[in-house]
CSV table of C-alpha atoms in Angstrom, one decimal:
chain,number,residue,atom,x,y,z
O,1,MET,CA,-16.6,-17.0,-31.1
O,2,LEU,CA,-17.3,-14.1,-28.8
O,3,GLU,CA,-17.2,-16.2,-25.6
O,4,GLN,CA,-14.3,-17.8,-26.7
O,5,GLU,CA,-12.6,-14.6,-27.1
O,6,GLU,CA,-14.1,-13.1,-23.6
O,7,ASN,CA,-12.6,-16.3,-21.9
O,8,ILE,CA,-9.0,-15.6,-23.4
O,9,ASN,CA,-9.4,-11.9,-22.3
O,10,LEU,CA,-10.5,-13.2,-18.7
O,11,LEU,CA,-7.5,-15.4,-18.6
O,12,GLN,CA,-5.0,-13.0,-19.9
O,13,LYS,CA,-6.2,-10.6,-17.4
O,14,GLU,CA,-5.9,-13.3,-14.3
O,15,LEU,CA,-1.9,-13.4,-15.4
O,16,ILE,CA,-1.3,-9.8,-15.5
O,17,SER,CA,-3.3,-8.5,-12.6
O,18,PHE,CA,-3.1,-8.8,-8.9
O,19,GLN,CA,-5.7,-11.1,-7.7
O,20,PRO,CA,-6.9,-11.1,-4.3
O,21,GLU,CA,-7.9,-14.6,-3.9
O,22,GLN,CA,-4.4,-15.8,-4.7
O,23,ILE,CA,-2.4,-13.4,-2.4
O,24,ASP,CA,-4.7,-14.1,0.8
O,25,PRO,CA,-3.3,-17.5,1.7
O,26,ILE,CA,0.3,-16.2,1.0
O,27,LEU,CA,-0.1,-13.4,3.8
O,28,GLN,CA,-1.8,-15.8,6.0
O,29,THR,CA,1.1,-18.3,5.9
O,30,ALA,CA,3.7,-15.9,6.2
O,31,ILE,CA,1.9,-14.6,9.5
O,32,ASN,CA,1.1,-18.1,10.8
O,33,GLU,CA,5.0,-19.3,10.4
O,34,VAL,CA,6.5,-16.2,12.3
O,35,ILE,CA,4.1,-14.9,14.7
O,36,LYS,CA,1.4,-17.5,15.8
O,37,PRO,CA,3.3,-19.5,18.2
O,38,VAL,CA,5.1,-16.5,20.0
O,39,SER,CA,4.1,-13.9,22.7
O,40,TYR,CA,4.9,-10.2,22.3
O,41,ASP,CA,8.8,-9.8,22.7
O,42,GLU,CA,10.3,-6.3,22.6
O,43,SER,CA,13.2,-7.2,21.3
O,44,LYS,CA,12.4,-9.5,18.7
O,45,VAL,CA,9.4,-7.6,17.1
O,46,GLN,CA,11.5,-6.0,14.1
O,47,GLN,CA,12.9,-9.2,13.5
O,48,TRP,CA,9.6,-10.5,12.9
O,49,ILE,CA,8.6,-7.6,10.8
O,50,ASP,CA,11.6,-8.0,8.3
O,51,THR,CA,10.9,-11.9,8.2
O,52,ILE,CA,7.4,-11.6,7.7
O,53,CYS,CA,7.6,-8.9,4.9
O,54,GLU,CA,10.6,-10.6,3.3
O,55,SER,CA,8.8,-13.9,3.0
O,56,CYS,CA,5.6,-12.3,1.2
O,57,MET,CA,8.1,-10.4,-1.2
O,58,LYS,CA,9.7,-13.8,-2.2
O,59,GLN,CA,6.4,-15.5,-2.6
O,60,LEU,CA,4.8,-12.6,-4.5
O,61,VAL,CA,7.9,-12.4,-6.9
O,62,GLU,CA,7.5,-16.3,-7.6
O,63,LEU,CA,4.0,-15.7,-8.9
O,64,GLN,CA,5.9,-13.8,-11.9
O,65,LYS,CA,3.4,-11.3,-12.7
O,66,PRO,CA,4.3,-8.0,-14.3
O,67,LEU,CA,3.5,-6.1,-11.1
O,68,LYS,CA,5.3,-3.8,-8.7
O,69,TYR,CA,4.5,-4.8,-5.0
O,70,ILE,CA,4.3,-3.0,-1.8
O,71,VAL,CA,4.2,-5.0,1.6
O,72,THR,CA,3.6,-3.3,4.8
O,73,CYS,CA,3.5,-4.8,8.3
O,74,THR,CA,2.6,-3.1,11.7
O,75,ILE,CA,2.7,-5.3,14.9
O,76,VAL,CA,1.0,-3.4,17.8
O,77,GLN,CA,1.1,-4.8,21.6
O,78,SER,CA,-2.6,-5.3,22.7
O,79,THR,CA,-3.0,-3.1,25.9
O,80,GLY,CA,-6.6,-2.0,25.1
O,81,ALA,CA,-5.5,1.0,23.2
O,82,GLY,CA,-7.3,1.8,20.2
O,83,PHE,CA,-5.9,2.3,16.7
O,84,HIS,CA,-7.0,2.9,13.1
O,85,THR,CA,-5.5,2.0,9.8
O,86,THR,CA,-6.6,3.4,6.5
O,87,HIS,CA,-5.7,3.1,2.9
O,88,SER,CA,-6.5,5.6,0.2
O,89,SER,CA,-5.1,5.0,-3.6
O,90,TYR,CA,-5.1,6.6,-7.0
O,91,TRP,CA,-4.3,3.6,-9.4
O,92,ASP,CA,-5.7,1.5,-12.1
O,93,LEU,CA,-9.2,0.4,-11.1
O,94,GLU,CA,-9.1,-2.9,-13.4
O,95,ASN,CA,-5.7,-4.4,-12.6
O,96,ASP,CA,-4.2,-2.6,-9.1
O,97,ASN,CA,-5.5,-4.1,-5.9
O,98,VAL,CA,-4.4,-4.3,-2.1
O,99,VAL,CA,-5.0,-7.6,0.2
O,100,GLN,CA,-5.0,-6.6,3.8
O,101,VAL,CA,-4.7,-9.4,6.6
O,102,ILE,CA,-5.5,-8.7,10.6
O,103,TRP,CA,-4.1,-11.3,12.9
O,104,PRO,CA,-5.7,-12.9,14.9
O,105,ASN,CA,-9.0,-12.8,13.0
O,106,PRO,CA,-11.4,-10.5,14.9
O,107,ASN,CA,-14.3,-12.9,13.8
O,108,SER,CA,-12.5,-16.3,14.9
O,109,LYS,CA,-13.4,-17.4,18.5
O,110,ASP,CA,-10.0,-19.3,19.2
O,111,GLU,CA,-8.4,-18.1,22.2
O,112,ASN,CA,-5.3,-16.3,21.7
O,113,ASN,CA,-2.6,-15.3,24.3
O,114,SER,CA,0.1,-13.8,22.0
O,115,HIS,CA,-1.0,-10.2,23.1
O,116,MET,CA,-0.3,-8.3,19.9
O,117,VAL,CA,-2.3,-7.5,16.7
O,118,CYS,CA,-0.5,-7.8,13.1
O,119,VAL,CA,-1.8,-5.9,10.1
O,120,LEU,CA,-0.2,-7.3,6.9
O,121,THR,CA,-1.1,-5.1,3.7
O,122,ALA,CA,0.0,-6.3,0.4
O,123,ILE,CA,-0.4,-3.9,-2.7
O,124,GLY,CA,0.1,-5.0,-6.3
O,125,MET,CA,0.1,-2.3,-9.2
O,126,THR,CA,0.7,-2.7,-13.0
O,127,LEU,CA,4.0,-1.7,-14.3
Y,1,THR,CA,-7.9,-3.0,-45.3
Y,2,ASN,CA,-4.5,-4.0,-45.0
Y,3,LYS,CA,-2.7,-0.9,-45.4
Y,4,ILE,CA,-5.0,1.1,-43.1
Y,5,VAL,CA,-4.0,-1.7,-40.3
Y,6,GLN,CA,-0.3,-1.3,-41.1
Y,7,ILE,CA,-0.5,2.4,-40.5
Y,8,THR,CA,-2.4,2.2,-37.1
Y,9,LEU,CA,0.0,-0.3,-35.9
Y,10,ASP,CA,2.8,2.1,-36.8
Y,11,GLU,CA,1.1,5.1,-34.9
Y,12,PHE,CA,0.4,2.5,-31.8
Y,13,SER,CA,4.2,1.9,-31.7
Y,14,ILE,CA,5.3,5.7,-31.9
Y,15,MET,CA,2.6,6.2,-29.2
Y,16,SER,CA,4.0,3.5,-26.9
Y,17,ALA,CA,7.6,4.9,-27.4
Y,18,GLN,CA,6.5,8.0,-26.2
Y,19,ILE,CA,4.3,7.0,-23.2
Y,20,SER,CA,7.3,4.4,-21.9
Y,21,SER,CA,10.3,7.0,-21.7
Y,22,PRO,CA,11.1,7.6,-17.9
Y,23,PRO,CA,10.3,11.0,-16.5
Y,24,THR,CA,13.0,13.5,-16.0
Y,25,TYR,CA,13.9,14.4,-12.4
Y,26,ASP,CA,11.4,17.6,-12.3
Y,27,LYS,CA,8.4,15.5,-13.7
Y,28,ARG,CA,9.0,13.0,-10.8
Y,29,PRO,CA,7.3,13.9,-7.3
Y,30,SER,CA,10.4,13.9,-5.0
Y,31,ASN,CA,10.8,12.6,-1.6
Y,32,LYS,CA,10.7,16.4,-0.4
Y,33,LYS,CA,7.6,17.1,-2.2
Y,34,ILE,CA,5.5,14.2,-1.0
Y,35,THR,CA,6.9,15.0,2.8
Y,36,SER,CA,6.0,18.8,2.4
Y,37,VAL,CA,2.3,17.6,1.4
Y,38,ILE,CA,2.0,15.5,4.1
Y,39,LEU,CA,3.2,17.9,6.6
Y,40,SER,CA,0.6,20.4,5.3
Y,41,VAL,CA,-2.1,18.2,6.2
Y,42,HIS,CA,-0.9,17.2,9.2
Y,43,GLY,CA,-0.5,20.9,10.1
Y,44,ASP,CA,-4.0,21.4,9.4
Y,45,VAL,CA,-5.6,18.5,11.2
Y,46,PHE,CA,-3.5,18.7,14.2
Y,47,CYS,CA,-3.5,22.4,14.5
Y,48,ASP,CA,-4.6,22.0,18.1
Y,49,LYS,CA,-1.4,20.3,19.6
Y,50,THR,CA,-3.0,19.0,22.5
Y,51,LEU,CA,-5.7,17.1,20.6
Y,52,ALA,CA,-6.9,14.0,22.6
Y,53,TYR,CA,-7.7,10.5,21.5
Y,54,GLU,CA,-11.6,10.0,21.0
Y,55,SER,CA,-12.4,6.8,19.7
Y,56,ASP,CA,-15.5,7.9,18.1
Y,57,GLN,CA,-13.9,10.7,16.3
Y,58,ALA,CA,-10.8,8.7,15.4
Y,59,SER,CA,-12.3,6.6,12.6
Y,60,ASP,CA,-13.4,9.9,10.9
Y,61,LEU,CA,-10.1,11.7,11.4
Y,62,THR,CA,-7.9,9.0,9.7
Y,63,LYS,CA,-9.9,8.5,6.8
Y,64,ASN,CA,-10.1,12.4,6.4
Y,65,ILE,CA,-6.2,12.6,6.5
Y,66,CYS,CA,-5.8,9.8,4.2
Y,67,ASP,CA,-8.3,11.3,1.6
Y,68,THR,CA,-6.8,14.6,1.8
Y,69,VAL,CA,-3.3,13.6,1.2
Y,70,LYS,CA,-4.4,11.5,-1.9
Y,71,ASN,CA,-6.2,14.4,-3.3
Y,72,LYS,CA,-3.3,16.9,-2.7
Y,73,LEU,CA,-0.7,14.4,-4.1
Y,74,ARG,CA,-3.1,13.8,-7.3
Y,75,ASP,CA,-3.7,17.7,-7.8
Y,76,LEU,CA,0.2,18.0,-7.8
Y,77,HIS,CA,-0.4,16.8,-11.6
Y,78,PHE,CA,2.8,14.8,-12.5
Y,79,PRO,CA,2.0,12.8,-15.2
Y,80,GLN,CA,1.4,8.9,-15.2
Y,81,TYR,CA,1.8,8.6,-11.3
Y,82,LYS,CA,-0.3,6.7,-9.1
Y,83,TYR,CA,-0.3,7.4,-5.3
Y,84,ILE,CA,-1.0,5.0,-2.4
Y,85,VAL,CA,-1.6,6.7,1.0
Y,86,GLN,CA,-1.6,4.7,4.3
Y,87,VAL,CA,-2.4,6.4,7.7
Y,88,PHE,CA,-1.8,4.7,11.2
Y,89,PHE,CA,-3.7,6.6,13.8
Y,90,GLY,CA,-3.0,5.1,17.5
Y,91,GLU,CA,-3.7,5.8,21.0
Y,92,LYS,CA,-0.7,6.1,23.2
Y,93,ARG,CA,-0.8,3.8,26.2
Y,94,ASN,CA,3.0,3.0,26.8
Y,95,HIS,CA,2.9,-0.1,24.6
Y,96,GLY,CA,5.3,-1.3,21.9
Y,97,VAL,CA,4.2,-0.3,18.0
Y,98,HIS,CA,6.6,-1.5,15.1
Y,99,ALA,CA,6.0,-1.0,11.4
Y,100,GLY,CA,8.1,-2.0,8.4
Y,101,CYS,CA,7.6,-2.3,4.7
Y,102,ARG,CA,9.5,-3.8,1.5
Y,103,CYS,CA,8.9,-2.5,-1.9
Y,104,LEU,CA,9.5,-3.9,-5.4
Y,105,TRP,CA,9.8,-1.1,-7.9
Y,106,ASP,CA,11.8,0.9,-10.2
Y,107,LYS,CA,14.2,2.8,-7.8
Y,108,SER,CA,14.6,5.7,-10.5
Y,109,THR,CA,11.2,6.7,-10.7
Y,110,ASP,CA,9.1,5.8,-7.6
Y,111,SER,CA,9.6,7.1,-4.2
Y,112,PHE,CA,7.9,7.3,-0.9
Y,113,ALA,CA,7.7,9.5,2.3
Y,114,THR,CA,6.6,9.0,6.0
Y,115,VAL,CA,5.7,11.7,8.4
Y,116,THR,CA,4.8,10.6,12.3
Y,117,PHE,CA,2.8,13.2,14.5
Y,118,SER,CA,2.8,12.4,18.2
Y,119,ASN,CA,1.6,14.0,21.5
Y,120,ASP,CA,1.0,12.9,24.7
Y,121,THR,CA,-2.2,10.7,23.8
Y,122,ILE,CA,-2.1,10.5,20.0
Y,123,ILE,CA,0.4,8.8,17.5
Y,124,CYS,CA,-0.2,9.5,13.8
Y,125,THR,CA,2.2,8.3,11.1
Y,126,THR,CA,1.4,8.7,7.4
Y,127,THR,CA,3.2,7.3,4.6
Y,128,ALA,CA,2.7,8.0,0.9
Y,129,TYR,CA,4.2,6.2,-1.9
Y,130,SER,CA,4.1,7.4,-5.5
Y,131,LEU,CA,4.8,4.9,-8.5
Y,132,HIS,CA,5.3,5.5,-12.1
Y,133,GLN,CA,3.1,4.0,-14.7
Y,134,LYS,CA,4.5,3.5,-18.3
């Protein structure tokens, strides 16, 4: 009986909280659709950012969870300059979470000629 | 036992009604307030305006700024507010950098602020979001 209750609680929690495993593929698809085939182009970057953010937001809303979302996208042209991004938050430890995707994946060994780095962050917070 | 349960349920509904009323304007951290917090932290960290980018220090500096801004926002003691702080710290080398953000939230209670500091070798952008929790 106790086990059943625990299972139900876990299911309920999954329905209302931000699950990184669900969100990661959404972010990856959004980036791959817009940026993977192209090279850095100053005149189009802002458009790419808008498209990525909007498509992510649309898919997050379709999950129909009672959450507020923040999606941030940064695109940096790679010239060997160093940069750091940090994130700090004061929130509900159990249900709120953040997913960050860096493209191209620093661990992958594929050759990449797009001369840019994209950092996409999605944050989900309970109402 | 039924009576006791009934009373507790009523108390609970009163509590939740009190908690879910939206905050008045003075109980909300406004854009100006958040901006002034970030500006003060930037002022302390970048007091030497000619600070040069050093890769071994950059990581610690970024984390420092991020945590300090978050702690200062938390110390403002606005009830039921959550905060998110993001810092972008980069070296300037005549390359393009663009950032964008989309938020899905309650426009009347939630807000954000961005401050950018730049000199010849550094660019540092700090963004802080404040969200109300019912």
